[in-house]
Amino acid sequence: MRRIMGIVLAVLLIGGVVAAVVAGRDNGEPGTATKTVRMVIGSEKAGFFADPDVVKALAAKGYTVEAETSGSWAMEGLDLQGYDLAFPSSRAPADELAEKHGVRGILPRPFYSPLVVVSRRGAAEVLAKNELAVLDGRNPGTLRMAAYLDAAGRDRTWQQLEGADGYGELTGTLYISSTDPESSNSGALYLAAASYVANRGKVVASDTEVERTAPLLRKLVGVQGAQQSSTDAAFRDFVSGAGNPLVLVYESQVAALLDERQNADDLVVLYPDTTVNSDHTVVPLTDAGREVAELLGTDPALRKLAVRHGFRPQGDVAEFAAAAVGRTAYLKQRLTGVRQAPVPTSTVLHELARRARG
């Protein structure tokens, strides 16, 4: 009789545990059993996937994510055996990865972020005084790309700009710090926007156009010396007060900084009047990778968290506009007045980057 009662109690106990797990799932609570998904991502998304709320939202859907960072263009040289997805910062490197790994179908693009230039207040005011930028004090500034590229092409220095003598840190050649265009997406897209403007508002597509724009791109990159491989490192340097007073970053990084800090000090955000949106594009390598990619674009909780980290979800501008309320001195709710430059083919962009690096 005691043995029978022990067996009955054991069965009841196991049934109770199973019921509790099922009830937890039915209540929307994350269960303990999750599928691990390995991914390689651009560094600008590291904070998003490390966010405990993002971890919790993915766990609620049955997934645990292990994320490693890499330059978007550098992903092409990685051994992705055992990974479920690659998540570079734009469509061009994603297309190359998809072709290399035989991925078919439409690649998910859950969110995007335009490139912007972060500046110190003094530097931005000097640019505005010399008609290289436009400031109104209540909204983000505008970088006049054609005027800036003309100044860069003529090797203008800060000392040659009116008003720069009031700021001891503004010395040497005028330039925007960007990442290595041969390994980093933001650096490559900077060349895409610059070459479009230099090519008289036309995407570079021929050898002749590459030859015409290459000297300017070489100046934009050559003056910088050694370049960072990721915008994350470059932005951290800027925030710490080190380095160049003008740095090209993703808008999402500015939004994330504002979410962390009450005081943005003397930060000025300049939206280039001609820029390139960085469409964060997923290359699913397994079924689990595709499922997570789809969740990032469709799950309301994950879309809301993406906005909190400064990304603009595809398909609904109102989500980001609502989140930017109270931050309009730094962020544009809608990208009005900003022209989107087409991106050259991967082959042309690689050649532009190679020429720019000398």
Short mmCIF file of C-alpha atoms in Angstrom, two decimals:
data_model
loop_
_atom_site.label_atom_id
_atom_site.label_comp_id
_atom_site.label_asym_id
_atom_site.label_seq_id
_atom_site.Cartn_x
_atom_site.Cartn_y
_atom_site.Cartn_z
CA MET A 1 0.00 0.00 0.00
CA ARG A 2 2.83 2.45 0.88
CA ARG A 3 4.51 1.74 -2.50
CA ILE A 4 1.24 2.36 -4.34
CA MET A 5 0.68 5.64 -2.50
CA GLY A 6 4.26 6.73 -3.31
CA ILE A 7 3.73 6.06 -7.01
CA VAL A 8 0.43 7.97 -6.98
CA LEU A 9 2.02 10.95 -5.23
CA ALA A 10 4.91 10.97 -7.71
CA VAL A 11 2.50 10.97 -10.65
CA LEU A 12 0.49 13.80 -9.10
CA LEU A 13 3.67 15.80 -8.47
CA ILE A 14 4.87 15.42 -12.07
CA GLY A 15 1.42 16.36 -13.33
CA GLY A 16 1.45 19.45 -11.13
CA VAL A 17 4.82 20.56 -12.52
CA VAL A 18 3.65 20.09 -16.12
CA ALA A 19 0.45 21.99 -15.38
CA ALA A 20 2.41 24.84 -13.84
CA VAL A 21 4.67 25.12 -16.89
CA VAL A 22 1.69 25.06 -19.25
CA ALA A 23 -0.19 27.58 -17.11
CA GLY A 24 2.84 29.85 -17.12
CA ARG A 25 2.94 29.77 -20.90
CA ASP A 26 -0.81 30.34 -21.14
CA ASN A 27 -0.44 33.39 -18.90
CA GLY A 28 2.18 34.84 -21.23
CA GLU A 29 4.98 34.29 -18.71
CA PRO A 30 8.30 33.14 -20.14
CA GLY A 31 8.88 29.45 -19.65
CA THR A 32 12.23 27.97 -18.76
CA ALA A 33 12.49 26.06 -22.03
CA THR A 34 13.78 28.42 -24.72
CA LYS A 35 15.52 27.80 -28.02
CA THR A 36 18.98 29.35 -28.21
CA VAL A 37 19.59 31.43 -31.34
CA ARG A 38 23.17 32.45 -32.22
CA MET A 39 23.65 35.63 -34.22
CA VAL A 40 26.34 38.00 -35.39
CA ILE A 41 25.26 41.65 -35.39
CA GLY A 42 26.53 45.16 -36.09
CA SER A 43 27.89 46.75 -32.90
CA GLU A 44 25.23 49.49 -32.95
CA LYS A 45 22.62 46.85 -32.01
CA ALA A 46 24.58 45.37 -29.08
CA GLY A 47 22.75 47.52 -26.53
CA PHE A 48 19.38 46.49 -27.92
CA PHE A 49 19.99 42.75 -27.63
CA ALA A 50 21.63 43.15 -24.20
CA ASP A 51 18.59 45.04 -22.83
CA PRO A 52 16.95 42.86 -20.12
CA ASP A 53 13.52 43.85 -21.45
CA VAL A 54 14.46 42.61 -24.93
CA VAL A 55 15.80 39.39 -23.40
CA LYS A 56 12.51 38.95 -21.53
CA ALA A 57 10.38 39.71 -24.61
CA LEU A 58 12.27 37.14 -26.69
CA ALA A 59 12.10 34.56 -23.89
CA ALA A 60 8.34 35.04 -23.77
CA LYS A 61 8.32 33.87 -27.39
CA GLY A 62 10.59 30.92 -26.60
CA TYR A 63 14.01 32.27 -27.60
CA THR A 64 17.33 33.00 -25.94
CA VAL A 65 19.73 35.05 -28.06
CA GLU A 66 23.52 34.85 -28.06
CA ALA A 67 24.84 37.85 -30.00
CA GLU A 68 28.38 38.60 -31.17
CA THR A 69 29.40 41.85 -32.88
CA SER A 70 31.24 42.48 -36.13
CA GLY A 71 31.66 45.18 -38.73
CA SER A 72 28.88 44.71 -41.28
CA TRP A 73 31.16 44.27 -44.29
CA ALA A 74 33.57 42.14 -42.25
CA MET A 75 30.81 39.54 -41.73
CA GLU A 76 31.45 38.26 -45.24
CA GLY A 77 34.78 36.84 -44.09
CA LEU A 78 33.39 35.10 -40.99
CA ASP A 79 32.73 31.38 -40.66
CA LEU A 80 28.99 31.39 -39.89
CA GLN A 81 28.68 27.64 -39.43
CA GLY A 82 26.48 27.11 -36.37
CA TYR A 83 24.91 30.58 -36.48
CA ASP A 84 21.19 31.12 -36.97
CA LEU A 85 21.30 34.60 -38.46
CA ALA A 86 23.54 37.48 -39.44
CA PHE A 87 22.28 41.01 -38.84
CA PRO A 88 24.40 43.66 -40.62
CA SER A 89 23.45 47.32 -40.64
CA SER A 90 22.25 47.68 -44.22
CA ARG A 91 20.96 45.85 -47.24
CA ALA A 92 24.14 45.79 -49.34
CA PRO A 93 26.27 43.57 -47.03
CA ALA A 94 23.16 41.52 -46.25
CA ASP A 95 22.61 40.80 -49.96
CA GLU A 96 26.20 39.61 -50.29
CA LEU A 97 25.86 37.36 -47.25
CA ALA A 98 22.59 35.95 -48.57
CA GLU A 99 24.19 35.10 -51.91
CA LYS A 100 27.23 33.54 -50.27
CA HIS A 101 25.13 31.33 -47.97
CA GLY A 102 22.39 30.49 -50.46
CA VAL A 103 19.62 32.30 -48.61
CA ARG A 104 16.57 32.75 -50.81
CA GLY A 105 13.52 34.96 -50.49
CA ILE A 106 12.93 38.44 -49.11
CA LEU A 107 15.34 39.41 -46.33
CA PRO A 108 13.55 40.84 -43.25
CA ARG A 109 14.24 44.51 -42.49
CA PRO A 110 12.66 45.13 -39.08
CA PHE A 111 13.93 48.70 -38.56
CA TYR A 112 16.20 51.42 -39.94
CA SER A 113 18.23 54.42 -38.82
CA PRO A 114 19.55 57.43 -40.76
CA LEU A 115 23.15 58.55 -40.51
CA VAL A 116 23.72 61.83 -38.67
CA VAL A 117 26.69 63.92 -37.60
CA VAL A 118 27.17 64.64 -33.90
CA SER A 119 28.96 67.87 -33.07
CA ARG A 120 30.04 70.05 -30.19
CA ARG A 121 28.01 73.26 -29.87
CA GLY A 122 30.98 75.48 -30.74
CA ALA A 123 31.86 73.52 -33.86
CA ALA A 124 28.23 73.54 -35.05
CA GLU A 125 27.98 77.31 -34.57
CA VAL A 126 31.16 77.86 -36.57
CA LEU A 127 29.80 75.67 -39.38
CA ALA A 128 26.55 77.65 -39.37
CA LYS A 129 28.37 80.98 -39.43
CA ASN A 130 30.24 79.82 -42.53
CA GLU A 131 27.07 78.49 -44.23
CA LEU A 132 28.12 74.86 -43.95
CA ALA A 133 25.23 74.09 -41.59
CA VAL A 134 21.89 75.53 -40.53
CA LEU A 135 20.87 75.92 -36.87
CA ASP A 136 17.69 77.31 -35.33
CA GLY A 137 18.25 76.31 -31.69
CA ARG A 138 14.94 74.50 -31.19
CA ASN A 139 15.40 71.62 -33.61
CA PRO A 140 18.26 69.45 -34.85
CA GLY A 141 20.63 71.21 -37.21
CA THR A 142 21.19 70.53 -40.89
CA LEU A 143 24.56 69.83 -42.50
CA ARG A 144 24.71 71.28 -46.01
CA MET A 145 26.45 68.39 -47.72
CA ALA A 146 27.37 70.14 -50.98
CA ALA A 147 28.94 73.05 -49.10
CA TYR A 148 30.76 70.74 -46.70
CA LEU A 149 32.12 68.56 -49.51
CA ASP A 150 33.30 71.66 -51.37
CA ALA A 151 35.20 72.78 -48.27
CA ALA A 152 36.67 69.29 -47.80
CA GLY A 153 37.70 69.14 -51.45
CA ARG A 154 39.59 72.41 -51.05
CA ASP A 155 41.32 71.22 -47.85
CA ARG A 156 39.76 73.94 -45.71
CA THR A 157 41.00 74.16 -42.13
CA TRP A 158 39.08 75.23 -39.05
CA GLN A 159 41.38 78.25 -38.76
CA GLN A 160 40.12 79.48 -42.14
CA LEU A 161 36.52 79.52 -40.91
CA GLU A 162 35.09 82.67 -39.37
CA GLY A 163 34.59 82.38 -35.63
CA ALA A 164 36.79 79.32 -35.12
CA ASP A 165 39.46 81.36 -33.33
CA GLY A 166 37.18 81.47 -30.29
CA TYR A 167 37.52 77.72 -29.78
CA GLY A 168 40.97 76.35 -29.06
CA GLU A 169 39.97 72.78 -29.93
CA LEU A 170 38.99 73.71 -33.49
CA THR A 171 42.31 73.36 -35.30
CA GLY A 172 43.64 71.50 -38.29
CA THR A 173 41.78 70.22 -41.34
CA LEU A 174 37.99 70.29 -41.31
CA TYR A 175 36.62 66.74 -41.56
CA ILE A 176 33.97 64.34 -40.28
CA SER A 177 35.24 61.23 -38.50
CA SER A 178 33.78 58.06 -39.99
CA THR A 179 34.45 54.35 -39.71
CA ASP A 180 36.57 52.20 -42.03
CA PRO A 181 34.48 51.88 -45.23
CA GLU A 182 36.02 48.53 -46.11
CA SER A 183 34.77 46.83 -42.94
CA SER A 184 32.05 49.06 -41.48
CA ASN A 185 28.63 49.84 -42.90
CA SER A 186 28.39 53.45 -41.72
CA GLY A 187 31.73 54.34 -43.32
CA ALA A 188 30.65 52.78 -46.62
CA LEU A 189 27.27 54.57 -46.57
CA TYR A 190 29.05 57.88 -45.90
CA LEU A 191 30.89 57.34 -49.18
CA ALA A 192 27.59 56.45 -50.87
CA ALA A 193 26.02 59.77 -49.82
CA ALA A 194 29.13 61.82 -50.58
CA SER A 195 29.62 60.24 -54.01
CA TYR A 196 25.95 60.87 -54.86
CA VAL A 197 26.32 64.58 -54.10
CA ALA A 198 29.70 64.80 -55.87
CA ASN A 199 28.19 63.03 -58.89
CA ARG A 200 25.64 65.83 -59.28
CA GLY A 201 22.74 64.04 -57.64
CA LYS A 202 23.19 60.74 -59.44
CA VAL A 203 24.17 57.37 -58.00
CA VAL A 204 27.66 56.29 -59.04
CA ALA A 205 27.29 53.40 -61.46
CA SER A 206 30.11 53.48 -64.03
CA ASP A 207 33.90 53.38 -64.10
CA THR A 208 33.91 56.99 -65.31
CA GLU A 209 31.83 58.10 -62.32
CA VAL A 210 34.04 56.15 -59.94
CA GLU A 211 37.08 57.93 -61.40
CA ARG A 212 35.36 61.31 -61.10
CA THR A 213 34.38 60.96 -57.43
CA ALA A 214 37.33 58.91 -56.10
CA PRO A 215 39.70 61.88 -55.45
CA LEU A 216 37.18 63.58 -53.15
CA LEU A 217 36.40 60.34 -51.30
CA ARG A 218 40.14 59.78 -50.83
CA LYS A 219 40.37 63.18 -49.16
CA LEU A 220 37.39 62.46 -46.89
CA VAL A 221 39.01 59.25 -45.66
CA GLY A 222 42.74 59.98 -45.94
CA VAL A 223 42.65 63.02 -43.64
CA GLN A 224 41.37 60.83 -40.79
CA GLY A 225 44.36 58.52 -40.51
CA ALA A 226 43.51 55.30 -38.65
CA GLN A 227 39.75 54.74 -38.54
CA GLN A 228 37.59 52.87 -36.06
CA SER A 229 35.96 49.63 -37.19
CA SER A 230 32.63 50.39 -35.53
CA THR A 231 30.43 53.41 -34.82
CA ASP A 232 30.01 52.18 -31.26
CA ALA A 233 33.68 52.85 -30.48
CA ALA A 234 33.69 56.16 -32.35
CA PHE A 235 30.58 57.39 -30.54
CA ARG A 236 31.95 56.38 -27.14
CA ASP A 237 35.07 58.43 -27.85
CA PHE A 238 32.95 61.44 -28.82
CA VAL A 239 30.77 61.18 -25.70
CA SER A 240 33.87 60.96 -23.50
CA GLY A 241 35.14 64.22 -25.01
CA ALA A 242 37.96 62.65 -27.04
CA GLY A 243 38.71 62.93 -30.72
CA ASN A 244 37.30 64.99 -33.55
CA PRO A 245 34.44 67.49 -32.95
CA LEU A 246 32.42 66.06 -35.88
CA VAL A 247 31.58 62.34 -35.93
CA LEU A 248 29.30 60.31 -38.20
CA VAL A 249 27.02 57.96 -36.22
CA TYR A 250 23.59 56.37 -36.40
CA GLU A 251 20.61 58.36 -35.18
CA SER A 252 19.73 55.38 -32.98
CA GLN A 253 22.93 55.88 -30.98
CA VAL A 254 21.93 59.48 -30.21
CA ALA A 255 18.46 58.35 -29.13
CA ALA A 256 19.96 55.69 -26.86
CA LEU A 257 22.24 58.29 -25.27
CA LEU A 258 19.31 60.61 -24.61
CA ASP A 259 17.45 57.72 -23.01
CA GLU A 260 20.34 57.24 -20.59
CA ARG A 261 21.07 60.90 -19.76
CA GLN A 262 19.02 63.86 -18.62
CA ASN A 263 21.72 66.29 -19.72
CA ALA A 264 23.16 66.04 -23.24
CA ASP A 265 25.75 68.73 -22.46
CA ASP A 266 26.77 70.62 -25.62
CA LEU A 267 25.65 67.93 -28.08
CA VAL A 268 24.32 69.16 -31.43
CA VAL A 269 22.87 66.71 -33.96
CA LEU A 270 23.26 67.63 -37.63
CA TYR A 271 21.13 65.78 -40.17
CA PRO A 272 22.89 65.87 -43.55
CA ASP A 273 20.50 67.30 -46.14
CA THR A 274 21.54 64.32 -48.29
CA THR A 275 22.09 61.11 -46.38
CA VAL A 276 21.51 57.36 -46.49
CA ASN A 277 19.17 55.35 -44.31
CA SER A 278 20.74 52.27 -42.82
CA ASP A 279 18.18 49.48 -43.31
CA HIS A 280 19.10 46.90 -40.69
CA THR A 281 18.64 43.71 -42.67
CA VAL A 282 18.57 40.14 -41.38
CA VAL A 283 20.08 37.18 -43.20
CA PRO A 284 18.34 34.10 -41.73
CA LEU A 285 20.57 31.04 -41.83
CA THR A 286 18.14 28.65 -40.11
CA ASP A 287 14.39 28.43 -39.54
CA ALA A 288 14.87 29.64 -35.96
CA GLY A 289 16.83 32.63 -37.26
CA ARG A 290 14.01 33.57 -39.63
CA GLU A 291 11.44 33.23 -36.84
CA VAL A 292 13.37 35.64 -34.62
CA ALA A 293 13.83 38.04 -37.56
CA GLU A 294 10.09 38.09 -38.18
CA LEU A 295 9.38 38.68 -34.49
CA LEU A 296 11.64 41.74 -34.48
CA GLY A 297 9.46 43.33 -37.14
CA THR A 298 6.00 42.20 -36.05
CA ASP A 299 5.90 41.70 -32.27
CA PRO A 300 4.48 44.88 -30.64
CA ALA A 301 6.67 44.57 -27.54
CA LEU A 302 9.86 44.19 -29.57
CA ARG A 303 8.91 47.05 -31.92
CA LYS A 304 8.34 49.29 -28.89
CA LEU A 305 11.72 48.32 -27.47
CA ALA A 306 13.40 48.99 -30.83
CA VAL A 307 11.97 52.51 -30.74
CA ARG A 308 13.26 52.96 -27.21
CA HIS A 309 16.72 52.16 -28.53
CA GLY A 310 16.31 54.75 -31.26
CA PHE A 311 15.49 52.54 -34.24
CA ARG A 312 12.69 53.49 -36.62
CA PRO A 313 10.40 50.47 -37.23
CA GLN A 314 9.47 49.76 -40.82
CA GLY A 315 5.95 50.65 -41.86
CA ASP A 316 4.86 53.11 -39.16
CA VAL A 317 6.52 56.51 -38.76
CA ALA A 318 4.13 57.41 -35.93
CA GLU A 319 5.82 54.99 -33.51
CA PHE A 320 9.14 56.83 -33.63
CA ALA A 321 7.50 60.26 -33.85
CA ALA A 322 5.63 59.64 -30.59
CA ALA A 323 8.81 58.46 -28.84
CA ALA A 324 10.72 61.56 -30.02
CA VAL A 325 8.33 63.97 -28.30
CA GLY A 326 10.38 65.95 -25.78
CA ARG A 327 13.60 65.27 -27.70
CA THR A 328 12.91 67.34 -30.81
CA ALA A 329 15.90 69.57 -30.08
CA TYR A 330 18.02 66.55 -30.98
CA LEU A 331 15.87 64.16 -33.06
CA LYS A 332 13.66 64.65 -36.10
CA GLN A 333 10.27 63.06 -35.56
CA ARG A 334 9.94 62.63 -39.32
CA LEU A 335 12.70 62.83 -41.90
CA THR A 336 11.25 65.77 -43.78
CA GLY A 337 13.79 67.90 -45.61
CA VAL A 338 16.30 65.05 -45.75
CA ARG A 339 17.04 63.61 -49.19
CA GLN A 340 17.77 59.89 -49.32
CA ALA A 341 20.64 59.06 -51.65
CA PRO A 342 20.46 55.72 -53.50
CA VAL A 343 23.21 53.28 -52.59
CA PRO A 344 25.52 52.02 -55.38
CA THR A 345 25.73 48.31 -56.08
CA SER A 346 27.92 46.30 -53.74
CA THR A 347 30.59 46.01 -56.45
CA VAL A 348 30.74 49.78 -56.97
CA LEU A 349 30.60 50.52 -53.24
CA HIS A 350 33.50 48.14 -52.61
CA GLU A 351 35.48 49.89 -55.33
CA LEU A 352 34.71 53.34 -53.90
CA ALA A 353 35.85 52.16 -50.47
CA ARG A 354 39.04 50.68 -51.94
CA ARG A 355 39.82 53.91 -53.82
CA ALA A 356 39.05 56.03 -50.75
CA ARG A 357 41.45 54.01 -48.62
CA GLY A 358 44.13 54.69 -51.23
#
